[in-house]
GROMACS .gro file of C-alpha atoms in nm:
model
  415
    1UNK     CA    1   0.074   0.111   5.077
    2UNK     CA    2   0.338   0.213   4.820
    3UNK     CA    3   0.240   0.260   4.460
    4UNK     CA    4   0.333  -0.019   4.220
    5UNK     CA    5   0.348   0.203   3.911
    6UNK     CA    6   0.501   0.548   3.906
    7UNK     CA    7   0.449   0.816   3.643
    8UNK     CA    8   0.739   0.957   3.443
    9UNK     CA    9   0.684   1.287   3.621
   10UNK     CA   10   0.717   1.122   3.965
   11UNK     CA   11   1.038   0.947   3.858
   12UNK     CA   12   1.187   1.269   3.721
   13UNK     CA   13   1.102   1.460   4.038
   14UNK     CA   14   1.251   1.186   4.257
   15UNK     CA   15   1.577   1.188   4.057
   16UNK     CA   16   1.590   1.568   4.066
   17UNK     CA   17   1.540   1.566   4.445
   18UNK     CA   18   1.823   1.317   4.496
   19UNK     CA   19   2.061   1.498   4.261
   20UNK     CA   20   1.997   1.840   4.413
   21UNK     CA   21   2.027   1.740   4.778
   22UNK     CA   22   2.383   1.781   4.917
   23UNK     CA   23   2.500   1.470   5.102
   24UNK     CA   24   2.190   1.277   4.998
   25UNK     CA   25   2.180   0.899   5.015
   26UNK     CA   26   1.949   0.664   4.828
   27UNK     CA   27   1.811   0.539   5.156
   28UNK     CA   28   1.728   0.881   5.299
   29UNK     CA   29   1.557   1.010   4.985
   30UNK     CA   30   1.376   0.679   4.924
   31UNK     CA   31   1.246   0.681   5.282
   32UNK     CA   32   1.109   1.034   5.238
   33UNK     CA   33   0.938   0.934   4.915
   34UNK     CA   34   0.805   0.606   5.050
   35UNK     CA   35   0.973   0.395   4.783
   36UNK     CA   36   1.234   0.121   4.778
   37UNK     CA   37   1.600   0.227   4.790
   38UNK     CA   38   1.694   0.015   4.486
   39UNK     CA   39   1.405   0.157   4.287
   40UNK     CA   40   1.535   0.511   4.337
   41UNK     CA   41   1.889   0.399   4.261
   42UNK     CA   42   1.781   0.242   3.929
   43UNK     CA   43   1.597   0.561   3.830
   44UNK     CA   44   1.901   0.775   3.905
   45UNK     CA   45   2.144   0.548   3.719
   46UNK     CA   46   1.921   0.531   3.411
   47UNK     CA   47   1.884   0.909   3.410
   48UNK     CA   48   2.259   0.960   3.435
   49UNK     CA   49   2.322   0.711   3.156
   50UNK     CA   50   2.072   0.893   2.939
   51UNK     CA   51   2.255   1.220   3.002
   52UNK     CA   52   2.593   1.060   2.934
   53UNK     CA   53   2.720   1.105   3.288
   54UNK     CA   54   2.908   0.869   3.516
   55UNK     CA   55   2.645   0.655   3.694
   56UNK     CA   56   2.874   0.618   3.997
   57UNK     CA   57   2.911   0.995   4.048
   58UNK     CA   58   2.778   1.149   4.372
   59UNK     CA   59   2.460   1.360   4.371
   60UNK     CA   60   2.475   1.677   4.165
   61UNK     CA   61   2.421   1.889   4.478
   62UNK     CA   62   2.724   1.732   4.636
   63UNK     CA   63   2.922   1.777   4.317
   64UNK     CA   64   2.825   2.143   4.296
   65UNK     CA   65   2.922   2.198   4.660
   66UNK     CA   66   3.256   2.030   4.601
   67UNK     CA   67   3.306   2.226   4.281
   68UNK     CA   68   3.236   2.552   4.459
   69UNK     CA   69   3.501   2.468   4.714
   70UNK     CA   70   3.744   2.374   4.440
   71UNK     CA   71   3.685   2.700   4.257
   72UNK     CA   72   3.729   2.917   4.563
   73UNK     CA   73   4.031   3.139   4.519
   74UNK     CA   74   4.337   2.958   4.650
   75UNK     CA   75   4.597   3.141   4.853
   76UNK     CA   76   4.872   2.972   4.650
   77UNK     CA   77   4.903   3.132   4.302
   78UNK     CA   78   5.014   2.799   4.150
   79UNK     CA   79   4.704   2.627   4.288
   80UNK     CA   80   4.488   2.906   4.149
   81UNK     CA   81   4.642   2.857   3.805
   82UNK     CA   82   4.576   2.482   3.822
   83UNK     CA   83   4.209   2.546   3.909
   84UNK     CA   84   4.168   2.787   3.620
   85UNK     CA   85   4.334   2.547   3.378
   86UNK     CA   86   4.101   2.267   3.493
   87UNK     CA   87   3.800   2.495   3.445
   88UNK     CA   88   3.917   2.594   3.097
   89UNK     CA   89   3.966   2.228   3.005
   90UNK     CA   90   3.613   2.151   3.126
   91UNK     CA   91   3.464   2.436   2.924
   92UNK     CA   92   3.657   2.331   2.614
   93UNK     CA   93   3.530   1.974   2.654
   94UNK     CA   94   3.172   2.103   2.683
   95UNK     CA   95   3.227   2.321   2.378
   96UNK     CA   96   3.351   2.025   2.175
   97UNK     CA   97   3.053   1.823   2.290
   98UNK     CA   98   2.809   2.095   2.182
   99UNK     CA   99   2.990   2.141   1.851
  100UNK     CA  100   2.962   1.768   1.785
  101UNK     CA  101   2.590   1.771   1.863
  102UNK     CA  102   2.537   2.072   1.635
  103UNK     CA  103   2.732   1.902   1.355
  104UNK     CA  104   2.530   1.581   1.392
  105UNK     CA  105   2.195   1.762   1.392
  106UNK     CA  106   2.291   1.977   1.092
  107UNK     CA  107   2.381   1.669   0.890
  108UNK     CA  108   2.068   1.486   1.006
  109UNK     CA  109   1.831   1.761   0.888
  110UNK     CA  110   1.826   1.644   0.525
  111UNK     CA  111   1.734   1.291   0.636
  112UNK     CA  112   1.407   1.419   0.781
  113UNK     CA  113   1.288   1.598   0.466
  114UNK     CA  114   1.031   1.326   0.400
  115UNK     CA  115   0.931   0.968   0.475
  116UNK     CA  116   0.939   0.787   0.806
  117UNK     CA  117   1.134   1.003   1.055
  118UNK     CA  118   1.226   0.709   1.279
  119UNK     CA  119   1.362   0.507   0.986
  120UNK     CA  120   1.548   0.818   0.869
  121UNK     CA  121   1.718   0.850   1.208
  122UNK     CA  122   1.824   0.486   1.198
  123UNK     CA  123   1.962   0.537   0.849
  124UNK     CA  124   2.151   0.847   0.960
  125UNK     CA  125   2.316   0.660   1.246
  126UNK     CA  126   2.414   0.382   1.008
  127UNK     CA  127   2.558   0.622   0.749
  128UNK     CA  128   2.765   0.817   1.005
  129UNK     CA  129   2.879   0.541   1.241
  130UNK     CA  130   3.235   0.568   1.104
  131UNK     CA  131   3.250   0.940   1.194
  132UNK     CA  132   3.086   0.933   1.537
  133UNK     CA  133   3.025   0.664   1.796
  134UNK     CA  134   2.691   0.488   1.762
  135UNK     CA  135   2.622   0.561   2.128
  136UNK     CA  136   2.676   0.934   2.076
  137UNK     CA  137   2.465   0.943   1.760
  138UNK     CA  138   2.180   0.764   1.934
  139UNK     CA  139   2.196   1.003   2.230
  140UNK     CA  140   2.179   1.313   2.010
  141UNK     CA  141   1.895   1.174   1.798
  142UNK     CA  142   1.713   1.034   2.104
  143UNK     CA  143   1.727   0.674   1.984
  144UNK     CA  144   1.753   0.353   2.180
  145UNK     CA  145   2.068   0.172   2.073
  146UNK     CA  146   1.901  -0.166   2.093
  147UNK     CA  147   1.631  -0.042   1.855
  148UNK     CA  148   1.897   0.073   1.610
  149UNK     CA  149   2.073  -0.264   1.618
  150UNK     CA  150   1.741  -0.440   1.571
  151UNK     CA  151   1.674  -0.222   1.267
  152UNK     CA  152   2.023  -0.296   1.141
  153UNK     CA  153   1.973  -0.671   1.167
  154UNK     CA  154   1.669  -0.648   0.938
  155UNK     CA  155   1.840  -0.452   0.658
  156UNK     CA  156   1.893  -0.754   0.436
  157UNK     CA  157   1.527  -0.856   0.454
  158UNK     CA  158   1.417  -0.498   0.384
  159UNK     CA  159   1.649  -0.472   0.086
  160UNK     CA  160   1.506  -0.794  -0.056
  161UNK     CA  161   1.151  -0.665  -0.003
  162UNK     CA  162   1.235  -0.333  -0.171
  163UNK     CA  163   1.380  -0.519  -0.468
  164UNK     CA  164   1.061  -0.724  -0.500
  165UNK     CA  165   0.859  -0.404  -0.480
  166UNK     CA  166   1.061  -0.250  -0.764
  167UNK     CA  167   1.005  -0.558  -0.980
  168UNK     CA  168   0.632  -0.549  -0.901
  169UNK     CA  169   0.622  -0.175  -0.973
  170UNK     CA  170   0.748  -0.237  -1.326
  171UNK     CA  171   0.474  -0.492  -1.387
  172UNK     CA  172   0.215  -0.256  -1.237
  173UNK     CA  173   0.340   0.028  -1.456
  174UNK     CA  174   0.306  -0.195  -1.764
  175UNK     CA  175  -0.057  -0.277  -1.678
  176UNK     CA  176  -0.128   0.084  -1.584
  177UNK     CA  177   0.016   0.212  -1.913
  178UNK     CA  178  -0.181  -0.049  -2.107
  179UNK     CA  179  -0.500   0.082  -1.948
  180UNK     CA  180  -0.429   0.431  -2.073
  181UNK     CA  181  -0.320   0.538  -1.725
  182UNK     CA  182  -0.667   0.479  -1.581
  183UNK     CA  183  -0.652   0.162  -1.371
  184UNK     CA  184  -0.639   0.183  -0.992
  185UNK     CA  185  -0.521  -0.091  -0.759
  186UNK     CA  186  -0.831  -0.320  -0.785
  187UNK     CA  187  -0.815  -0.351  -1.164
  188UNK     CA  188  -0.435  -0.366  -1.169
  189UNK     CA  189  -0.453  -0.653  -0.918
  190UNK     CA  190  -0.707  -0.839  -1.130
  191UNK     CA  191  -0.493  -0.794  -1.441
  192UNK     CA  192  -0.181  -0.923  -1.266
  193UNK     CA  193  -0.367  -1.225  -1.130
  194UNK     CA  194  -0.499  -1.298  -1.477
  195UNK     CA  195  -0.138  -1.301  -1.598
  196UNK     CA  196  -0.050  -1.561  -1.338
  197UNK     CA  197   0.096  -1.335  -1.070
  198UNK     CA  198  -0.073  -1.396  -0.733
  199UNK     CA  199  -0.059  -1.064  -0.552
  200UNK     CA  200  -0.256  -0.896  -0.274
  201UNK     CA  201  -0.449  -0.578  -0.360
  202UNK     CA  202  -0.322  -0.402  -0.047
  203UNK     CA  203   0.035  -0.463  -0.158
  204UNK     CA  204  -0.043  -0.336  -0.508
  205UNK     CA  205  -0.197  -0.021  -0.357
  206UNK     CA  206   0.108   0.031  -0.135
  207UNK     CA  207   0.354  -0.011  -0.423
  208UNK     CA  208   0.147   0.222  -0.643
  209UNK     CA  209   0.159   0.488  -0.371
  210UNK     CA  210   0.533   0.440  -0.321
  211UNK     CA  211   0.611   0.473  -0.690
  212UNK     CA  212   0.347   0.744  -0.758
  213UNK     CA  213   0.139   0.531  -0.995
  214UNK     CA  214  -0.217   0.660  -0.979
  215UNK     CA  215  -0.543   0.627  -1.166
  216UNK     CA  216  -0.763   0.923  -1.254
  217UNK     CA  217  -1.029   1.086  -1.040
  218UNK     CA  218  -1.389   1.181  -1.092
  219UNK     CA  219  -1.476   1.514  -1.248
  220UNK     CA  220  -1.767   1.737  -1.168
  221UNK     CA  221  -2.094   1.657  -1.347
  222UNK     CA  222  -2.307   1.886  -1.563
  223UNK     CA  223  -2.680   1.828  -1.576
  224UNK     CA  224  -2.808   1.681  -1.904
  225UNK     CA  225  -3.149   1.556  -1.787
  226UNK     CA  226  -3.440   1.791  -1.863
  227UNK     CA  227  -3.785   1.650  -1.791
  228UNK     CA  228  -4.078   1.684  -2.029
  229UNK     CA  229  -4.383   1.759  -1.811
  230UNK     CA  230  -4.617   1.653  -2.092
  231UNK     CA  231  -4.467   1.303  -2.122
  232UNK     CA  232  -4.676   1.001  -2.025
  233UNK     CA  233  -4.601   0.841  -1.689
  234UNK     CA  234  -4.376   0.535  -1.711
  235UNK     CA  235  -4.337   0.301  -1.408
  236UNK     CA  236  -4.004   0.220  -1.244
  237UNK     CA  237  -3.957  -0.151  -1.315
  238UNK     CA  238  -3.597  -0.158  -1.187
  239UNK     CA  239  -3.636  -0.018  -0.834
  240UNK     CA  240  -3.260   0.046  -0.834
  241UNK     CA  241  -3.184  -0.318  -0.914
  242UNK     CA  242  -2.928  -0.289  -1.195
  243UNK     CA  243  -2.850  -0.661  -1.220
  244UNK     CA  244  -2.985  -0.933  -1.446
  245UNK     CA  245  -2.955  -1.314  -1.449
  246UNK     CA  246  -2.900  -1.332  -1.825
  247UNK     CA  247  -2.779  -1.106  -2.106
  248UNK     CA  248  -3.045  -0.935  -2.315
  249UNK     CA  249  -3.312  -0.907  -2.044
  250UNK     CA  250  -3.257  -0.564  -1.888
  251UNK     CA  251  -3.098  -0.257  -2.043
  252UNK     CA  252  -3.037   0.095  -1.916
  253UNK     CA  253  -2.948   0.419  -2.091
  254UNK     CA  254  -2.849   0.779  -2.029
  255UNK     CA  255  -2.697   1.089  -2.193
  256UNK     CA  256  -2.376   1.268  -2.097
  257UNK     CA  257  -2.197   1.575  -2.228
  258UNK     CA  258  -1.850   1.574  -2.390
  259UNK     CA  259  -1.676   1.916  -2.355
  260UNK     CA  260  -1.485   2.061  -2.652
  261UNK     CA  261  -1.207   2.320  -2.662
  262UNK     CA  262  -1.430   2.600  -2.798
  263UNK     CA  263  -1.669   2.582  -2.505
  264UNK     CA  264  -1.924   2.376  -2.698
  265UNK     CA  265  -2.025   2.013  -2.641
  266UNK     CA  266  -2.089   1.684  -2.810
  267UNK     CA  267  -2.341   1.449  -2.647
  268UNK     CA  268  -2.318   1.075  -2.596
  269UNK     CA  269  -2.616   0.844  -2.548
  270UNK     CA  270  -2.547   0.486  -2.437
  271UNK     CA  271  -2.732   0.160  -2.383
  272UNK     CA  272  -2.585  -0.088  -2.131
  273UNK     CA  273  -2.679  -0.449  -2.063
  274UNK     CA  274  -2.743  -0.491  -1.691
  275UNK     CA  275  -2.601  -0.843  -1.688
  276UNK     CA  276  -2.244  -0.761  -1.792
  277UNK     CA  277  -2.248  -0.379  -1.814
  278UNK     CA  278  -2.161  -0.421  -2.181
  279UNK     CA  279  -2.218  -0.114  -2.401
  280UNK     CA  280  -2.444  -0.261  -2.668
  281UNK     CA  281  -2.541   0.071  -2.824
  282UNK     CA  282  -2.422   0.430  -2.839
  283UNK     CA  283  -2.456   0.746  -3.041
  284UNK     CA  284  -2.258   1.073  -3.048
  285UNK     CA  285  -2.402   1.398  -3.183
  286UNK     CA  286  -2.382   1.775  -3.139
  287UNK     CA  287  -2.742   1.786  -3.011
  288UNK     CA  288  -2.964   1.621  -2.750
  289UNK     CA  289  -3.269   1.562  -2.966
  290UNK     CA  290  -3.466   1.238  -2.956
  291UNK     CA  291  -3.269   1.098  -3.252
  292UNK     CA  292  -2.963   1.078  -3.025
  293UNK     CA  293  -3.116   0.822  -2.787
  294UNK     CA  294  -3.310   0.651  -3.066
  295UNK     CA  295  -2.991   0.583  -3.264
  296UNK     CA  296  -2.828   0.432  -2.955
  297UNK     CA  297  -3.125   0.199  -2.901
  298UNK     CA  298  -3.125   0.096  -3.269
  299UNK     CA  299  -2.756   0.006  -3.243
  300UNK     CA  300  -2.835  -0.205  -2.935
  301UNK     CA  301  -3.100  -0.392  -3.134
  302UNK     CA  302  -2.847  -0.463  -3.411
  303UNK     CA  303  -2.579  -0.572  -3.161
  304UNK     CA  304  -2.811  -0.817  -2.985
  305UNK     CA  305  -3.002  -0.927  -3.292
  306UNK     CA  306  -3.321  -0.782  -3.149
  307UNK     CA  307  -3.461  -0.655  -2.819
  308UNK     CA  308  -3.789  -0.847  -2.806
  309UNK     CA  309  -3.925  -0.869  -2.451
  310UNK     CA  310  -3.644  -0.665  -2.295
  311UNK     CA  311  -3.690  -0.382  -2.045
  312UNK     CA  312  -3.514  -0.049  -2.109
  313UNK     CA  313  -3.461   0.183  -1.809
  314UNK     CA  314  -3.377   0.554  -1.823
  315UNK     CA  315  -3.423   0.880  -1.635
  316UNK     CA  316  -3.701   1.129  -1.708
  317UNK     CA  317  -3.512   1.320  -1.976
  318UNK     CA  318  -3.732   1.474  -2.244
  319UNK     CA  319  -3.566   1.257  -2.510
  320UNK     CA  320  -3.671   0.933  -2.338
  321UNK     CA  321  -4.021   1.061  -2.275
  322UNK     CA  322  -4.079   1.172  -2.636
  323UNK     CA  323  -4.352   1.007  -2.841
  324UNK     CA  324  -4.103   0.916  -3.113
  325UNK     CA  325  -3.889   0.723  -2.868
  326UNK     CA  326  -4.193   0.552  -2.717
  327UNK     CA  327  -4.299   0.448  -3.069
  328UNK     CA  328  -3.950   0.307  -3.136
  329UNK     CA  329  -3.967   0.102  -2.817
  330UNK     CA  330  -4.305  -0.036  -2.923
  331UNK     CA  331  -4.162  -0.120  -3.263
  332UNK     CA  332  -3.868  -0.305  -3.107
  333UNK     CA  333  -4.101  -0.470  -2.852
  334UNK     CA  334  -3.918  -0.308  -2.560
  335UNK     CA  335  -4.088  -0.226  -2.230
  336UNK     CA  336  -3.993   0.115  -2.094
  337UNK     CA  337  -3.896   0.186  -1.731
  338UNK     CA  338  -3.812   0.519  -1.567
  339UNK     CA  339  -3.681   0.619  -1.225
  340UNK     CA  340  -3.824   0.895  -1.010
  341UNK     CA  341  -3.799   1.255  -1.127
  342UNK     CA  342  -3.480   1.425  -1.006
  343UNK     CA  343  -3.330   1.111  -0.851
  344UNK     CA  344  -2.989   1.025  -0.996
  345UNK     CA  345  -2.974   0.715  -0.774
  346UNK     CA  346  -3.253   0.558  -0.983
  347UNK     CA  347  -3.012   0.547  -1.277
  348UNK     CA  348  -2.692   0.518  -1.077
  349UNK     CA  349  -2.525   0.248  -1.287
  350UNK     CA  350  -2.535   0.463  -1.601
  351UNK     CA  351  -2.421   0.768  -1.407
  352UNK     CA  352  -2.124   0.570  -1.279
  353UNK     CA  353  -2.042   0.442  -1.628
  354UNK     CA  354  -2.034   0.791  -1.776
  355UNK     CA  355  -1.825   0.918  -1.485
  356UNK     CA  356  -1.570   0.643  -1.550
  357UNK     CA  357  -1.565   0.721  -1.921
  358UNK     CA  358  -1.485   1.089  -1.870
  359UNK     CA  359  -1.247   1.026  -1.585
  360UNK     CA  360  -1.042   0.782  -1.793
  361UNK     CA  361  -1.054   0.968  -2.124
  362UNK     CA  362  -1.010   1.326  -2.003
  363UNK     CA  363  -0.761   1.230  -1.729
  364UNK     CA  364  -0.784   1.570  -1.564
  365UNK     CA  365  -0.813   1.778  -1.883
  366UNK     CA  366  -1.101   2.026  -1.915
  367UNK     CA  367  -1.196   1.927  -2.272
  368UNK     CA  368  -1.129   1.675  -2.550
  369UNK     CA  369  -1.003   1.924  -2.808
  370UNK     CA  370  -1.193   1.942  -3.136
  371UNK     CA  371  -1.499   1.736  -3.225
  372UNK     CA  372  -1.308   1.484  -3.440
  373UNK     CA  373  -1.060   1.411  -3.162
  374UNK     CA  374  -1.342   1.375  -2.913
  375UNK     CA  375  -1.523   1.119  -3.132
  376UNK     CA  376  -1.208   0.913  -3.185
  377UNK     CA  377  -1.117   0.917  -2.816
  378UNK     CA  378  -1.461   0.815  -2.695
  379UNK     CA  379  -1.505   0.553  -2.968
  380UNK     CA  380  -1.170   0.391  -2.879
  381UNK     CA  381  -1.260   0.383  -2.509
  382UNK     CA  382  -1.609   0.235  -2.568
  383UNK     CA  383  -1.477  -0.050  -2.781
  384UNK     CA  384  -1.190  -0.120  -2.543
  385UNK     CA  385  -1.435  -0.108  -2.252
  386UNK     CA  386  -1.622  -0.409  -2.394
  387UNK     CA  387  -1.320  -0.611  -2.499
  388UNK     CA  388  -1.049  -0.539  -2.242
  389UNK     CA  389  -1.144  -0.310  -1.954
  390UNK     CA  390  -1.200  -0.498  -1.630
  391UNK     CA  391  -1.524  -0.424  -1.450
  392UNK     CA  392  -1.563  -0.462  -1.075
  393UNK     CA  393  -1.925  -0.579  -1.113
  394UNK     CA  394  -1.800  -0.869  -1.327
  395UNK     CA  395  -1.538  -0.990  -1.083
  396UNK     CA  396  -1.285  -0.777  -1.271
  397UNK     CA  397  -1.356  -0.942  -1.606
  398UNK     CA  398  -1.429  -0.745  -1.922
  399UNK     CA  399  -1.797  -0.744  -2.031
  400UNK     CA  400  -1.726  -0.964  -2.335
  401UNK     CA  401  -1.526  -1.215  -2.131
  402UNK     CA  402  -1.792  -1.220  -1.860
  403UNK     CA  403  -2.064  -1.303  -2.114
  404UNK     CA  404  -1.843  -1.561  -2.285
  405UNK     CA  405  -1.783  -1.748  -1.960
  406UNK     CA  406  -2.152  -1.733  -1.877
  407UNK     CA  407  -2.240  -1.881  -2.218
  408UNK     CA  408  -1.977  -2.155  -2.179
  409UNK     CA  409  -2.107  -2.245  -1.835
  410UNK     CA  410  -2.463  -2.275  -1.971
  411UNK     CA  411  -2.351  -2.508  -2.249
  412UNK     CA  412  -2.162  -2.721  -1.997
  413UNK     CA  413  -2.469  -2.753  -1.776
  414UNK     CA  414  -2.690  -2.833  -2.075
  415UNK     CA  415  -2.456  -3.112  -2.183
   0.00000   0.00000   0.00000
């Protein structure tokens, strides 16, 4: 039984056999191959068309045999001259053809410097169709003419889409600049939606890539947690659950380093509300003594009007395990919680917060400059974080807005 599907290799071999056999007919070659005569004929005609030859020409073997006879030295000098002139004309035509191909490929090289190569080839054909035939351009660049014309028919729609992308890019750039150059596509999308522009995050990400609008990336961490082996054991009341049903119930804290230009550091201690991720307390100092974390907790108490009955979670840093800090927690009626020793995942939310802070304030720099500049930069970011920065855990609302909506919803239910 004959095969229904033939590989490209089989087709090429069948065409080559027909073309190289002097006096070959479709029927004789097809019979030898066990295929239909018309199938072989279609393969040969398509191959000749691809090579720019006359589909109705006889097999190449026959042509070569005839050519050899034609080029045999003729006894008549005039006939010999005519043969030579015909051969020269053929060679000149081939030379012009090769020169044209070389010229086309040389011009096309700059179109392939970047971007989509297929689209670049279509664009090249379109830009040079007045100089060369579209058919010839497509042959040299190995394009299907129907594909080129299909691409051409969609130019108007593409131009309209590109215009819309440019308009969107300007709006994205405005949001991105307003964020201090820190927002990625999720927060940019949330900001645009909040401004009344319904847009898909995937489209925002695509436009940001196209127009080279990028957020900032994480930097490498330096260890700031040093355990105090003499500290009393404190249970882990969070168990990696960094959420809360209401504000003021669960807090978490940590310390991070702030690099300065002279190779020294400032240190930042923060207290975050698990409900909204709001920074309710912080402290910056040039040391990591217990006063650093104590001042941050005192600020949290002032911000919330008290911390009675709340749980405060931290790592096993010596500052959080100190007696003075434990006494402050007792004074403020705060229950302490600590994760496992050496496990950053047990305080992951704070780790992530500090990573975001340094990523968005340093923006690739190795330090903040002097101490005064560092304080101003971090202070500005912390306040803006609460009032304006969109947080993914809050459905891309700022912590203050998230708490405000929660409070409004409670009042509505109570009424």
